[in-house]
Coordinates of C-alpha atoms in Angstrom, one line a residue:
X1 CA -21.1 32.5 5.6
X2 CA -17.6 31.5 5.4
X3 CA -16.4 29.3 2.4
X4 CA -16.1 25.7 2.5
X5 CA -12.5 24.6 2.4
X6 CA -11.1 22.6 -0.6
X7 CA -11.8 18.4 0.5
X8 CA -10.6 17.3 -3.1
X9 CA -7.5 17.1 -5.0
X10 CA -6.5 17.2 -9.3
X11 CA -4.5 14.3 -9.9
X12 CA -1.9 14.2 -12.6
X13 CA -4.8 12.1 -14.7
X14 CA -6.7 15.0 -14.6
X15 CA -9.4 13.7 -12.4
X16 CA -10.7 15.4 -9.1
X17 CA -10.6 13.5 -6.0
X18 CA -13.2 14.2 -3.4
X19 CA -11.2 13.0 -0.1
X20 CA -14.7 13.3 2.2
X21 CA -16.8 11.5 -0.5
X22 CA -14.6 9.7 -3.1
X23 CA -16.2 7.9 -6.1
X24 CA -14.5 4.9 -8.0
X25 CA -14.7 6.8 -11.6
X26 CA -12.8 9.4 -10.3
X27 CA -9.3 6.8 -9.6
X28 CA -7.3 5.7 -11.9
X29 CA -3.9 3.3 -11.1
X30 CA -1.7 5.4 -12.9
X31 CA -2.3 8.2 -10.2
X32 CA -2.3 5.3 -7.5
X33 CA 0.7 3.9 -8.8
X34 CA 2.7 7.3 -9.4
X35 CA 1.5 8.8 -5.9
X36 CA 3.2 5.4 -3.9
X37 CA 6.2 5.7 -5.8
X38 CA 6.4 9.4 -4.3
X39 CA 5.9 8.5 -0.8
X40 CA 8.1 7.4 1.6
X41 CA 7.9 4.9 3.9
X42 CA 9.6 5.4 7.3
X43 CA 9.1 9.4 6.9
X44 CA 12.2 8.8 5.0
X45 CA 13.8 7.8 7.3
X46 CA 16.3 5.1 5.6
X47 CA 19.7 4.2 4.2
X48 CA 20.1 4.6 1.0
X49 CA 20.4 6.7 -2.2
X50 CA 16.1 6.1 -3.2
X51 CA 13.8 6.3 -0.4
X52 CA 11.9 3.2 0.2
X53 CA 8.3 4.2 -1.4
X54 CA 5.1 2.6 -0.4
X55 CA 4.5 1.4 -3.7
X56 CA 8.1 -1.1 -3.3
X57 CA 6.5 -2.0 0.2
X58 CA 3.5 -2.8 -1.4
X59 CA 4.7 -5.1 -4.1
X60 CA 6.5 -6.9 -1.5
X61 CA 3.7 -7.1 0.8
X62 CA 2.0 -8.9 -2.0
X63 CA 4.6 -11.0 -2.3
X64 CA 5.0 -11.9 0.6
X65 CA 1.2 -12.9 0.9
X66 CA 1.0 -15.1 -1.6
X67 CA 3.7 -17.2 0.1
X68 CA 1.6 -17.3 3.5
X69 CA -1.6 -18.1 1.3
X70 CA 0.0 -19.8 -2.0
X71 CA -3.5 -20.3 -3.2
X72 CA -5.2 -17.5 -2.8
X73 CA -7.3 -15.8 -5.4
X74 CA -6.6 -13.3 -7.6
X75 CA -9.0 -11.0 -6.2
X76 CA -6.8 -11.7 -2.8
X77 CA -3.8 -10.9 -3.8
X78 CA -4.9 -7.6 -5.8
X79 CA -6.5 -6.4 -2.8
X80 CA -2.6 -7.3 -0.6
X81 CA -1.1 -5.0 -3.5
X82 CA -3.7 -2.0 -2.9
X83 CA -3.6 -2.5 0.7
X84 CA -2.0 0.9 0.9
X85 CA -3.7 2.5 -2.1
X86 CA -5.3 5.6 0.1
X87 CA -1.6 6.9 0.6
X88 CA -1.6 8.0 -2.9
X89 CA -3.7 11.3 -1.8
X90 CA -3.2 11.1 2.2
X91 CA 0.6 10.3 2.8
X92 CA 1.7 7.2 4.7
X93 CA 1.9 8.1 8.3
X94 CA 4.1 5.9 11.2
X95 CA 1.9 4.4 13.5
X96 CA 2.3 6.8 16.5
X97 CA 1.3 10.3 14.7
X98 CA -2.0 7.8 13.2
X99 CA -2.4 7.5 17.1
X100 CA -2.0 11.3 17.6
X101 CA -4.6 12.2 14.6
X102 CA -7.3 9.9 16.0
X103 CA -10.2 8.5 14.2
X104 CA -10.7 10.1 11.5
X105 CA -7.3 9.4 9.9
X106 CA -8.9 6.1 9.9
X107 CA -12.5 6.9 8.2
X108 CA -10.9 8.8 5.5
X109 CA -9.0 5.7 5.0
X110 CA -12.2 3.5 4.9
X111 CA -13.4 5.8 2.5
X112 CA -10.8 6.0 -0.1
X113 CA -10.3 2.1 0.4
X114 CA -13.7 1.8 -0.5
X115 CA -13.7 3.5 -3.6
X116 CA -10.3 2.1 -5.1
X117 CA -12.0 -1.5 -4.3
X118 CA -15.2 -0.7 -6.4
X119 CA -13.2 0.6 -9.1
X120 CA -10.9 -2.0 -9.6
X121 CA -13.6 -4.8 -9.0
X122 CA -12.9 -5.5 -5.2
X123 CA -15.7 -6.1 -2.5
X124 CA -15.7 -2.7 0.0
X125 CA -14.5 -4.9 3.0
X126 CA -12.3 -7.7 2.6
X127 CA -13.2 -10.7 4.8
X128 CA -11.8 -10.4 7.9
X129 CA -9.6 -13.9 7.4
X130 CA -7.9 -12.2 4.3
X131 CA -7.4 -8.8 5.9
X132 CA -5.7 -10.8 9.0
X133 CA -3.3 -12.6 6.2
X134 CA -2.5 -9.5 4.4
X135 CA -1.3 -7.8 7.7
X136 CA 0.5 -10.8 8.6
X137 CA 2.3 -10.3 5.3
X138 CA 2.5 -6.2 5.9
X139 CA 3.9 -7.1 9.3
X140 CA 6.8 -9.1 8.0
X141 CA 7.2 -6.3 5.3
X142 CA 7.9 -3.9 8.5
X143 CA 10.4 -6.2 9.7
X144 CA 12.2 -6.4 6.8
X145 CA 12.7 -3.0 6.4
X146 CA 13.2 -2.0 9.7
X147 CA 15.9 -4.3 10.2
X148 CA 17.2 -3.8 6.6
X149 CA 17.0 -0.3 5.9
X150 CA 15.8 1.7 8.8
X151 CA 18.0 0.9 11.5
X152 CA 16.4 -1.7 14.3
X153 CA 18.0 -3.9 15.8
X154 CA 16.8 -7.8 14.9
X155 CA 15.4 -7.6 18.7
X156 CA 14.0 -4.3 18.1
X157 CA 12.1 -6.1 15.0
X158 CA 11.3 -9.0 16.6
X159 CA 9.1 -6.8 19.2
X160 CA 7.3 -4.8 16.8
X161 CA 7.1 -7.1 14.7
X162 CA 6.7 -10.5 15.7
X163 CA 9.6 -12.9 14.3
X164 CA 8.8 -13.9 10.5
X165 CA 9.3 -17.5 9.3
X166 CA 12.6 -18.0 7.7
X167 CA 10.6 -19.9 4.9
X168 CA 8.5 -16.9 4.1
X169 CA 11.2 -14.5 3.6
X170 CA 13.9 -16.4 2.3
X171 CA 15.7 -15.1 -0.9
X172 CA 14.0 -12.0 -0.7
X173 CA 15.6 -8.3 -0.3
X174 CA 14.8 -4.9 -0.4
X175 CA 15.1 -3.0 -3.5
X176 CA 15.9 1.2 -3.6
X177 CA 15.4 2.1 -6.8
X178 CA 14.1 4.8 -8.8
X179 CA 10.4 6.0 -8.3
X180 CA 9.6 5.6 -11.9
X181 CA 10.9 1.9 -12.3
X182 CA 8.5 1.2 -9.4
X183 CA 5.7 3.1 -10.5
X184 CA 6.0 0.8 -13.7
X185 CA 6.3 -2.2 -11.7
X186 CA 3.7 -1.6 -9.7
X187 CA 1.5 -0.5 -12.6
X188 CA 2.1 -3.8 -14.1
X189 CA 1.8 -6.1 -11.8
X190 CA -1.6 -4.3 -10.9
X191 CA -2.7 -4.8 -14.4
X192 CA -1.6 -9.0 -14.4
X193 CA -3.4 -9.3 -11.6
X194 CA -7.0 -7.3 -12.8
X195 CA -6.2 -9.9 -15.9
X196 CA -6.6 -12.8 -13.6
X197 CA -9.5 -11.7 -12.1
X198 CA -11.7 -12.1 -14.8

């Protein structure tokens, strides 16, 4: 009989994720938060001395949500920063090789979305309003960084993308920094956030 291959991973925390059947206890944000900061978005593919890491797009993305929704809860605007949490064990993938993997690029996502909700106090799905808001707010994220640091034209952008409201985005710009300043970021505003949840 041959041997099952290896579905989990050893974080730096010490825990062992099991991708195919991951269970809240086993995630901790410091592995969330450290495994963002390591990934890049755009493949890497983006000026600059610091690649622009998923955990960067995801504090703006949460940003940027609570100025389409300025009142939303707590709860709401955790669950805009851990909208990407999953690529802390499978890698943030462009939309196209998603496309080329199929569907269950997407049910390992479910999964591990799933799990990092329960754990931090989150409801498994997120009503469908919210999740449409939080994608708005992801979608202008894309546009700011494609046309700030990965090379599209505004036009290019604007296609993708949709055209963001001026109002949304003003006085806001992308930050390359050092993986370990946003890992502490990131860190931190997770934990004022859980604090207002209670």
């Amino acid at each position: 009989m041959a041997k099952q291959p290896r579905a989990w991973q050893r974080m730096l925390s010490g825990r062992r994720l099991d991708l195919l059947d991951p269970t809240p206890m086993d995630i901790e944000i410091e592995d969330i938060a450290h495994g963002l900061a390591f990934v890049a978005r755009w493949n890497g593919q983006t000026v600059g001395d610091y690649a622009y890491s998923v955990a960067e797009h995801s504090l703006l993305v949460e940003t940027l949500f609570g100025r389409v929704v300025p009142k939303a809860l707590a709860k709401w605007r955790l669950a805009a920063l851990l909208h990407d949490a999953p690529e802390y064990v499978i890698g943030d993938m462009i939309s196209p090789v998603k496309a080329a993997v199929g569907p269950g690029y997407g049910a390992l996502d479910e999964r591990l979305e799933a799990a990092v909700h329960i754990r931090f106090g989150l409801p498994t799905k997120v009503p469908a309003t919210i999740k449409r808001q939080i994608k708005k707010a992801d979608k202008i994220s894309a546009w700011m960084e494609a046309t700030q640091i990965a090379g599209f034209t505004q036009g290019e952008a604007d296609k993708l993308f949709g055209k963001p409201d001026p109002a949304i985005i003003e006085g806001l710009t992308l930050v390359l920094r050092p993986p370990v300043e946003t890992r502490r970021d990131f860190t931190a505003r997770h934990a004022q956030l859980l604090d207002q949840c209670k």
